Coordinates of N, CA and C in Angstrom, one line a residue:
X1 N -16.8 -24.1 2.0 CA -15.9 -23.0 2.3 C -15.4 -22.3 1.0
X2 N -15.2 -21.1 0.9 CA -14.7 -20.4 -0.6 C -13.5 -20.5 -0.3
X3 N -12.6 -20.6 -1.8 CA -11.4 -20.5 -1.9 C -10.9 -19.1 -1.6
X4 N -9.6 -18.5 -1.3 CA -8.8 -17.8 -0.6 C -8.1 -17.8 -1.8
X5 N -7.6 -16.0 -1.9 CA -6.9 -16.0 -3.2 C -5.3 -16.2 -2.7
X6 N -4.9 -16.3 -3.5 CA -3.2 -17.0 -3.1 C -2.3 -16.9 -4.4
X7 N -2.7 -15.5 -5.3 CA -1.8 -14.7 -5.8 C -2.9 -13.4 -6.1
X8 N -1.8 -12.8 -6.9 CA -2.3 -11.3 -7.3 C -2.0 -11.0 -8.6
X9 N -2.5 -10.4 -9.6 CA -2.3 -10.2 -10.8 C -2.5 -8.9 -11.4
X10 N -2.5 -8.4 -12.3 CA -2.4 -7.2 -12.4 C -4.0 -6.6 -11.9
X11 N -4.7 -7.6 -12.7 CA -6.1 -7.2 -12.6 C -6.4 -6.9 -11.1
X12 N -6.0 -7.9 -10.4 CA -6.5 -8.1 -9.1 C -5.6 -7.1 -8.0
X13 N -4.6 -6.4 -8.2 CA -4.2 -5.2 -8.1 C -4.5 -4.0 -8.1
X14 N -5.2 -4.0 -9.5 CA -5.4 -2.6 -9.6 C -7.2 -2.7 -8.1
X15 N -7.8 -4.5 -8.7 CA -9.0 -3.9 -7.8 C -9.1 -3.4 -6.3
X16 N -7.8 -3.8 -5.6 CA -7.2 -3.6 -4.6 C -6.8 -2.0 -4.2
X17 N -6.2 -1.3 -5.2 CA -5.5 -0.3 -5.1 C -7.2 0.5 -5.8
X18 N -8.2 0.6 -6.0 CA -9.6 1.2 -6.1 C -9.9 0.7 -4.9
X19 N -10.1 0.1 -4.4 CA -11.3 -0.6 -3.3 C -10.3 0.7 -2.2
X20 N -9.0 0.7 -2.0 CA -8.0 1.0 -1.0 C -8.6 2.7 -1.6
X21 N -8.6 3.3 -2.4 CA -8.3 4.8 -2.6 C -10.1 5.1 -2.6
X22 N -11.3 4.0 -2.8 CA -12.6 4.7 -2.5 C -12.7 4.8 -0.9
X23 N -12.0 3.7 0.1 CA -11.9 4.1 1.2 C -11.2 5.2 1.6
X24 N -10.0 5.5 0.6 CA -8.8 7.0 1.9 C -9.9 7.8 1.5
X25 N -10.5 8.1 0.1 CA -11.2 9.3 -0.2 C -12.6 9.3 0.8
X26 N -13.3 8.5 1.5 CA -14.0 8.3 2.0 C -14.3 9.2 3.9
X27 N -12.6 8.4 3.5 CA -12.3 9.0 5.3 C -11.2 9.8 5.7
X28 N -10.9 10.6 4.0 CA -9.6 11.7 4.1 C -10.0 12.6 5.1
X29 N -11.4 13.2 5.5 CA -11.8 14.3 6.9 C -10.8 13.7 8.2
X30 N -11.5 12.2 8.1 CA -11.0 11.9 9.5 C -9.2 11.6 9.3
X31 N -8.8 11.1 8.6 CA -7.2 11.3 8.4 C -6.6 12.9 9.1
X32 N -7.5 13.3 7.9 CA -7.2 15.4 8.1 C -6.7 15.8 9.9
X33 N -8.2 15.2 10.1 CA -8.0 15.6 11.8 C -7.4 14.4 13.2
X34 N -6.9 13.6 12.5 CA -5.8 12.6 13.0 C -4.7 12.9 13.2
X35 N -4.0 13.2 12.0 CA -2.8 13.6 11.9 C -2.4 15.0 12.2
X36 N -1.7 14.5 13.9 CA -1.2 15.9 14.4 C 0.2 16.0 14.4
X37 N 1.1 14.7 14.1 CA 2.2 14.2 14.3 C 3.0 13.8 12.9
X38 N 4.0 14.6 12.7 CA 4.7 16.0 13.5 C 4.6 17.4 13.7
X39 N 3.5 17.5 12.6 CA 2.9 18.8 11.9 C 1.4 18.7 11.8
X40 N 0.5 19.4 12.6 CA -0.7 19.6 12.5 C -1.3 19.8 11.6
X41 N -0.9 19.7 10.1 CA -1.4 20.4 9.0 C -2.9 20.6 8.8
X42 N -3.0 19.0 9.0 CA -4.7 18.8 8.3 C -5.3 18.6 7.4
X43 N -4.2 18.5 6.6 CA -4.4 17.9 5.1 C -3.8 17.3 4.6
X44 N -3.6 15.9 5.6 CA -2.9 14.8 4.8 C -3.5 13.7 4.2
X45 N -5.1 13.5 5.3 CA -5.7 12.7 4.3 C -6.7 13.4 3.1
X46 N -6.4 14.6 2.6 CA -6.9 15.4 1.8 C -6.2 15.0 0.2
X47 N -4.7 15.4 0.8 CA -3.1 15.1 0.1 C -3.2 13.4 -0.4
X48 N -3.5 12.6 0.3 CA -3.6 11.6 0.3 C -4.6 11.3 -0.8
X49 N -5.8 11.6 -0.3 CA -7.1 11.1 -1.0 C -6.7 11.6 -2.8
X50 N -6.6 12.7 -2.3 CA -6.0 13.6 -4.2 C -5.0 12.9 -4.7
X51 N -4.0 12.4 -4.2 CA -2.9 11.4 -4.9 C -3.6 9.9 -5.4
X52 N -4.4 9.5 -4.5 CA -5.3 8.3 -5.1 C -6.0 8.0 -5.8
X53 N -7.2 9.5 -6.1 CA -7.7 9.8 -6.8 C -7.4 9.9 -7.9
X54 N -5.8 10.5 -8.8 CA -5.1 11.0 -9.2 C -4.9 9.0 -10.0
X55 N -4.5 8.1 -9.7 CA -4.0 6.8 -9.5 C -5.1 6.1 -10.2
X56 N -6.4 6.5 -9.6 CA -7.7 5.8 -10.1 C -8.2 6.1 -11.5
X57 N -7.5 7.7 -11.7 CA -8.3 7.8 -13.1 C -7.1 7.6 -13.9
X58 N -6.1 7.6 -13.5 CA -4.7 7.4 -14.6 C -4.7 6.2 -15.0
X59 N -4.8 5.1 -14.4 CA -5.3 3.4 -14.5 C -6.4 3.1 -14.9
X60 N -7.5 3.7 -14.8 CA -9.1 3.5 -15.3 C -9.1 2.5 -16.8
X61 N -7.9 2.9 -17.4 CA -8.2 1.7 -18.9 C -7.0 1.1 -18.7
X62 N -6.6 1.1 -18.0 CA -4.8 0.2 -18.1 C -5.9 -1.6 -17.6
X63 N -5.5 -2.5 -18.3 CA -6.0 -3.8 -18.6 C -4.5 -4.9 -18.4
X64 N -3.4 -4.3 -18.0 CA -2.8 -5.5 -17.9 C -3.0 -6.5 -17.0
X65 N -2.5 -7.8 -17.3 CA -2.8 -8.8 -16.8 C -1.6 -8.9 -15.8
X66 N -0.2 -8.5 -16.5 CA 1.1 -8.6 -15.3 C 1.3 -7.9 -14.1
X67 N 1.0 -8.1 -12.9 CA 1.4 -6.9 -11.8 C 2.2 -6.3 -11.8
X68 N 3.5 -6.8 -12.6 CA 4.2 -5.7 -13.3 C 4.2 -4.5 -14.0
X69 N 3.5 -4.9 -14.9 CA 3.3 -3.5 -15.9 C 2.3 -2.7 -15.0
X70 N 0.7 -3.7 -14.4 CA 0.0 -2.6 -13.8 C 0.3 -1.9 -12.4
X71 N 1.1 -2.2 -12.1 CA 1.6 -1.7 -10.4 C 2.7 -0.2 -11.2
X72 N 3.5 -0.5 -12.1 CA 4.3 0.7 -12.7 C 3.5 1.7 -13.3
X73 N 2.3 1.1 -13.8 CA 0.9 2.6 -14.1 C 0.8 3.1 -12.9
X74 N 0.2 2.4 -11.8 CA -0.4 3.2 -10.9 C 0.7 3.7 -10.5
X75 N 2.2 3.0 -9.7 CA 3.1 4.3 -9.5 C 3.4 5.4 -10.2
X76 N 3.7 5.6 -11.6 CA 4.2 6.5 -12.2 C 2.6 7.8 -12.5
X77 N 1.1 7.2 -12.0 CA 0.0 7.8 -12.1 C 0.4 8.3 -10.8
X78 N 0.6 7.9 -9.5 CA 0.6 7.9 -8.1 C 1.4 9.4 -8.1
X79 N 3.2 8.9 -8.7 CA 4.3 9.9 -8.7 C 3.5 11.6 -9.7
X80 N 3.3 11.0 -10.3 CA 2.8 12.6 -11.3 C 1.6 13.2 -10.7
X81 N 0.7 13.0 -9.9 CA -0.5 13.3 -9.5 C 0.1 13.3 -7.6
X82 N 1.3 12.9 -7.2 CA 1.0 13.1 -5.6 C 1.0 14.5 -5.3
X83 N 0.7 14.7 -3.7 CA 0.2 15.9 -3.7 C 0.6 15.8 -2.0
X84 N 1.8 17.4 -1.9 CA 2.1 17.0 -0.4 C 2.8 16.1 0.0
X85 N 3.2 16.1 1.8 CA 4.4 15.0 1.9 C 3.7 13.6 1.9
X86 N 2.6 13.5 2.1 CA 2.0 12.4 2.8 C 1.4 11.9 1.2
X87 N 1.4 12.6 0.2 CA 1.2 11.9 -1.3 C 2.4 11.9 -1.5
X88 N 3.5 12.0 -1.4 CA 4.5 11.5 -1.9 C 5.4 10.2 -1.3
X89 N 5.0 10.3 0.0 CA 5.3 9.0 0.6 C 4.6 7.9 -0.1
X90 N 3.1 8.1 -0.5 CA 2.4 6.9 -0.9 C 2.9 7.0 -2.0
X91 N 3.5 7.8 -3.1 CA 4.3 7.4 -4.5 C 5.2 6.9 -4.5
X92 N 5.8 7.1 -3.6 CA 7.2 6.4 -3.2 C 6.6 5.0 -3.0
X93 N 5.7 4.8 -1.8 CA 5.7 3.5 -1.6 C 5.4 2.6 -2.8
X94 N 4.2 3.1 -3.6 CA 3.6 2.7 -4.6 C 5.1 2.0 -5.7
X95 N 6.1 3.1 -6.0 CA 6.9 2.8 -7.0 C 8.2 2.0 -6.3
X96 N 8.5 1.6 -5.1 CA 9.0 0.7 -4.6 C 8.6 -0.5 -5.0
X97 N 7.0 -0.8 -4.6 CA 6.3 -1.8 -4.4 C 6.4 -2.5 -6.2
X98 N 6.4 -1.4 -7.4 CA 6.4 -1.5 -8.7 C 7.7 -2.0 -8.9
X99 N 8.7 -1.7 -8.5 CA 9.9 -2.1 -8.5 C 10.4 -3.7 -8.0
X100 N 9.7 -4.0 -7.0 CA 10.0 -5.3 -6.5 C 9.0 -6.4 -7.3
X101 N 7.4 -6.0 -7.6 CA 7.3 -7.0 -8.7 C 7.5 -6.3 -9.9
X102 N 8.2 -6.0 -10.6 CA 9.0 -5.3 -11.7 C 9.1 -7.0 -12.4
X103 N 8.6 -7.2 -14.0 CA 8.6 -8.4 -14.6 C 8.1 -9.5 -14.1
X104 N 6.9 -9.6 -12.8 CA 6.3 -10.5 -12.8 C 4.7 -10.7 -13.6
X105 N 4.0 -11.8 -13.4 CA 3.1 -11.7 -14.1 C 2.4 -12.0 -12.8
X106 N 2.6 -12.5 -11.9 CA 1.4 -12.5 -10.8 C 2.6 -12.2 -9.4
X107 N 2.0 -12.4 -8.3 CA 2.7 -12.6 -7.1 C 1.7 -13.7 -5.8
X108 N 3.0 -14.4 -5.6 CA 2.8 -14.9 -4.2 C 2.5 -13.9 -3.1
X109 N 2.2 -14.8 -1.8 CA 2.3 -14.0 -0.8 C 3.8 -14.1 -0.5
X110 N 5.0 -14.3 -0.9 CA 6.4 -14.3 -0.9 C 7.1 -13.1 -1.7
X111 N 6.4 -13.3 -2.5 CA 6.8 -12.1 -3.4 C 6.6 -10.8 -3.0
X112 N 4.8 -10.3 -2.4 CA 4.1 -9.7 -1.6 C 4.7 -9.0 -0.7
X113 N 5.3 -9.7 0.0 CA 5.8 -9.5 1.4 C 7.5 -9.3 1.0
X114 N 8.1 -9.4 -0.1 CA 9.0 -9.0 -0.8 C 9.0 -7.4 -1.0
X115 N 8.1 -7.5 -2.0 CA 8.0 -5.9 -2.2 C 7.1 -5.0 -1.5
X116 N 7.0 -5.4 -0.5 CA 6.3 -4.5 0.5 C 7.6 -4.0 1.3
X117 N 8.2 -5.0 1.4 CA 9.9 -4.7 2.2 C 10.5 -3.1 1.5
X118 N 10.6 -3.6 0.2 CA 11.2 -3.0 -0.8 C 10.2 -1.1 -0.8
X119 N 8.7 -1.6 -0.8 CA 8.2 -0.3 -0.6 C 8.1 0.5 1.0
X120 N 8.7 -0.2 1.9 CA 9.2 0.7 2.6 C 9.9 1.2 2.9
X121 N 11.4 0.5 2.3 CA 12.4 1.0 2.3 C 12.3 2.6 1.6
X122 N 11.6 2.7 0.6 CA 11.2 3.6 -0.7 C 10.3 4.7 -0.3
X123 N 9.5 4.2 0.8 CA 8.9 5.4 1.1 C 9.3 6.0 2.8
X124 N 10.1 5.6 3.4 CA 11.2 6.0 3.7 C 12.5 6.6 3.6
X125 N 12.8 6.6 2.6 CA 14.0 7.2 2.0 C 13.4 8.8 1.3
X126 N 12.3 8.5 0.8 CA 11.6 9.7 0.3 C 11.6 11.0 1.5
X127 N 11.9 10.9 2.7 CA 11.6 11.3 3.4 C 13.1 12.2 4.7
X128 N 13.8 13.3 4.7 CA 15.2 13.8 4.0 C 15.3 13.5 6.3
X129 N 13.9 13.8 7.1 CA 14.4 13.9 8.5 C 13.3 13.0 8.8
X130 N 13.2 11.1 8.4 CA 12.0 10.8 8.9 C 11.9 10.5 10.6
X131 N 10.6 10.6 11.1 CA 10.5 10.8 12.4 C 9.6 9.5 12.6
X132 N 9.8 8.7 14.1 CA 9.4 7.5 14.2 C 8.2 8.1 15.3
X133 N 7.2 7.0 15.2 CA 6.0 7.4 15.0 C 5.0 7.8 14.2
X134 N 5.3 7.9 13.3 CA 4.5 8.6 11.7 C 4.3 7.6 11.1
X135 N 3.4 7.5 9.8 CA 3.1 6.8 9.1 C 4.4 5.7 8.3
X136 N 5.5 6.4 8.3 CA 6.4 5.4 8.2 C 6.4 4.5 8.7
X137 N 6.3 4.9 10.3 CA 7.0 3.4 11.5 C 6.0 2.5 11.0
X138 N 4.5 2.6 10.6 CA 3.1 2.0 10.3 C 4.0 0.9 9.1
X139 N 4.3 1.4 8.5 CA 4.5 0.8 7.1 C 5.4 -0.2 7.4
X140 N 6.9 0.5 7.7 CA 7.5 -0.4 8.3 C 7.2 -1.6 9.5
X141 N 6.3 -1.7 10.3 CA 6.4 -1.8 11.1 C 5.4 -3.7 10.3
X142 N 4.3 -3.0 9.7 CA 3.3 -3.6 8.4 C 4.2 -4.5 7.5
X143 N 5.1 -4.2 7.3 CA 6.4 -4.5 6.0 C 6.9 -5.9 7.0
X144 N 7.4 -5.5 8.0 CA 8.0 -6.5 8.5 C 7.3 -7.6 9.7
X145 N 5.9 -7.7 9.5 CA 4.9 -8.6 10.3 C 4.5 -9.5 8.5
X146 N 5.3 -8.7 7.9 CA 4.4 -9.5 6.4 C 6.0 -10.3 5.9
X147 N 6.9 -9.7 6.6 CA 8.1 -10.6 6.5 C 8.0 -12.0 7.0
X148 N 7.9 -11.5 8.4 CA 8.2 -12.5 9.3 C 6.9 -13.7 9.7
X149 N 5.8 -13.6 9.0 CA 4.8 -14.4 8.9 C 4.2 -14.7 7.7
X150 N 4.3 -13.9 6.7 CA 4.1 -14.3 5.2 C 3.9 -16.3 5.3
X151 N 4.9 -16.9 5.7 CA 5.3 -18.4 5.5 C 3.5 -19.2 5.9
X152 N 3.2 -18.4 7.1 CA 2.1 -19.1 8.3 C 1.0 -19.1 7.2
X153 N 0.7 -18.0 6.2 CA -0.7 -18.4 5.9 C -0.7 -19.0 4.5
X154 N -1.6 -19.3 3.8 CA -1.7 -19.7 2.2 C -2.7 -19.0 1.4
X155 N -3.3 -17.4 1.7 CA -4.0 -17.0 1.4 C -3.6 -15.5 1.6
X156 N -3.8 -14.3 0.4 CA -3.9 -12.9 1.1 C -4.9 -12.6 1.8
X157 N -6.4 -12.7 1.8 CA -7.2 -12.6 2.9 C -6.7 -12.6 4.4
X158 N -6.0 -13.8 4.8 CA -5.9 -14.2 6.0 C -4.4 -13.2 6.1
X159 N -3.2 -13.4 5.9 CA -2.1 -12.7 6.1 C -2.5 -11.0 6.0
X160 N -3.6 -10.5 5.4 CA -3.6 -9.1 5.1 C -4.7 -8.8 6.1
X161 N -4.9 -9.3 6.7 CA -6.0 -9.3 7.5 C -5.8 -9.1 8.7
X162 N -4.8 -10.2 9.0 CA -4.0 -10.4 10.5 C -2.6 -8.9 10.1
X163 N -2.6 -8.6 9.2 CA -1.2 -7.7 9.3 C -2.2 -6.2 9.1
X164 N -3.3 -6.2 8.8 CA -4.0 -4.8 9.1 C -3.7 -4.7 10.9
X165 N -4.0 -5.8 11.3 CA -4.2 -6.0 12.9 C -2.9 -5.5 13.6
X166 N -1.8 -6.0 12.5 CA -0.4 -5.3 13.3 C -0.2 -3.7 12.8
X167 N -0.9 -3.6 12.2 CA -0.7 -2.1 11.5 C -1.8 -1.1 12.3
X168 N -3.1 -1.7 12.8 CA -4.0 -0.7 14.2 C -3.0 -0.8 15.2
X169 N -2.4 -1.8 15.9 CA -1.4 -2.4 16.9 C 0.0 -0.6 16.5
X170 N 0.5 -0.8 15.2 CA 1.7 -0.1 15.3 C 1.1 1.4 15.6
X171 N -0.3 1.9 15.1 CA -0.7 3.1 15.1 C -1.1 3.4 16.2
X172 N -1.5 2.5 17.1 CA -2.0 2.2 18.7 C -0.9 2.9 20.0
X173 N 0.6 2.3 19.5 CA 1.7 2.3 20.2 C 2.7 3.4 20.1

């Protein structure tokens, strides 16, 4: 059986946050024409994809090893480069999430599930009339399945796996 990773590091963050932004840029079309709620725009996974894109090349040499320092590149890359409401939510979220491992050098899945709390509060707040239903309630909804089960697993594979599942489940409902 292969071992299960059971922290995160800077390194292993950033490969996280590329693996995550070659996918939105992948399937920003279909985002585009998803998102009719509350505003039909049509370019939020466009907005989206460009803020990540934005994140990928601002980080491209950043080498730290602390999730601290590298989680505050990609936010403060994320914040300068978002684009739109739905890029600014993810800067928000991003610099929340920067904020709660703020001086760590790796994280638990405790910690994880800490500042995930923390980045939705953040990308939330970014938001002056948020409406439930939207990619908020998602996050939120994601935030707090990683609360309240974080304890059950000993691995992010397995916990981020089962909480994608509550995050299809919140966008389902």
């Amino acid at each position: 059986s292969t071992t299960r990773i059971q922290y995160l590091d800077g390194i292993r963050f950033k490969r996280v946050i590329n693996a995550a932004a070659k996918r939105l840029i992948e399937k920003h079309g279909h985002l585009n024409d998803i998102n009719v709620f509350p505003v039909p725009d049509g370019d939020t996974g466009s907005n989206m994809a460009g803020t990540m894109d934005n994140v990928v090349k601002k980080s491209a040499n950043a080498l730290d090893q602390s999730i601290g320092k590298m989680s505050e590149v990609i936010a403060e890359s994320a914040l300068l480069g978002a684009r739109g409401n739905s890029g600014v939510i993810l800067a928000q979220f991003l610099c929340g999430f920067s904020e709660g491992v703020k001086g760590l050098q790796r994280v638990t899945l405790k910690d994880f599930s800490d500042a995930a709390s923390n980045a939705s509060k953040r990308a939330l707040e970014s938001i002056s009339e948020p409406k439930a239903g939207t990619i908020l309630t998602v996050i939120r909804e994601w935030s707090d399945h990683l609360s309240a089960n974080h304890e059950n697993y000993n691995n992010f594979h397995d916990l981020l796996h089962d909480s994608l599942d509550q995050a299809h489940e919140s966008v389902r409902s």
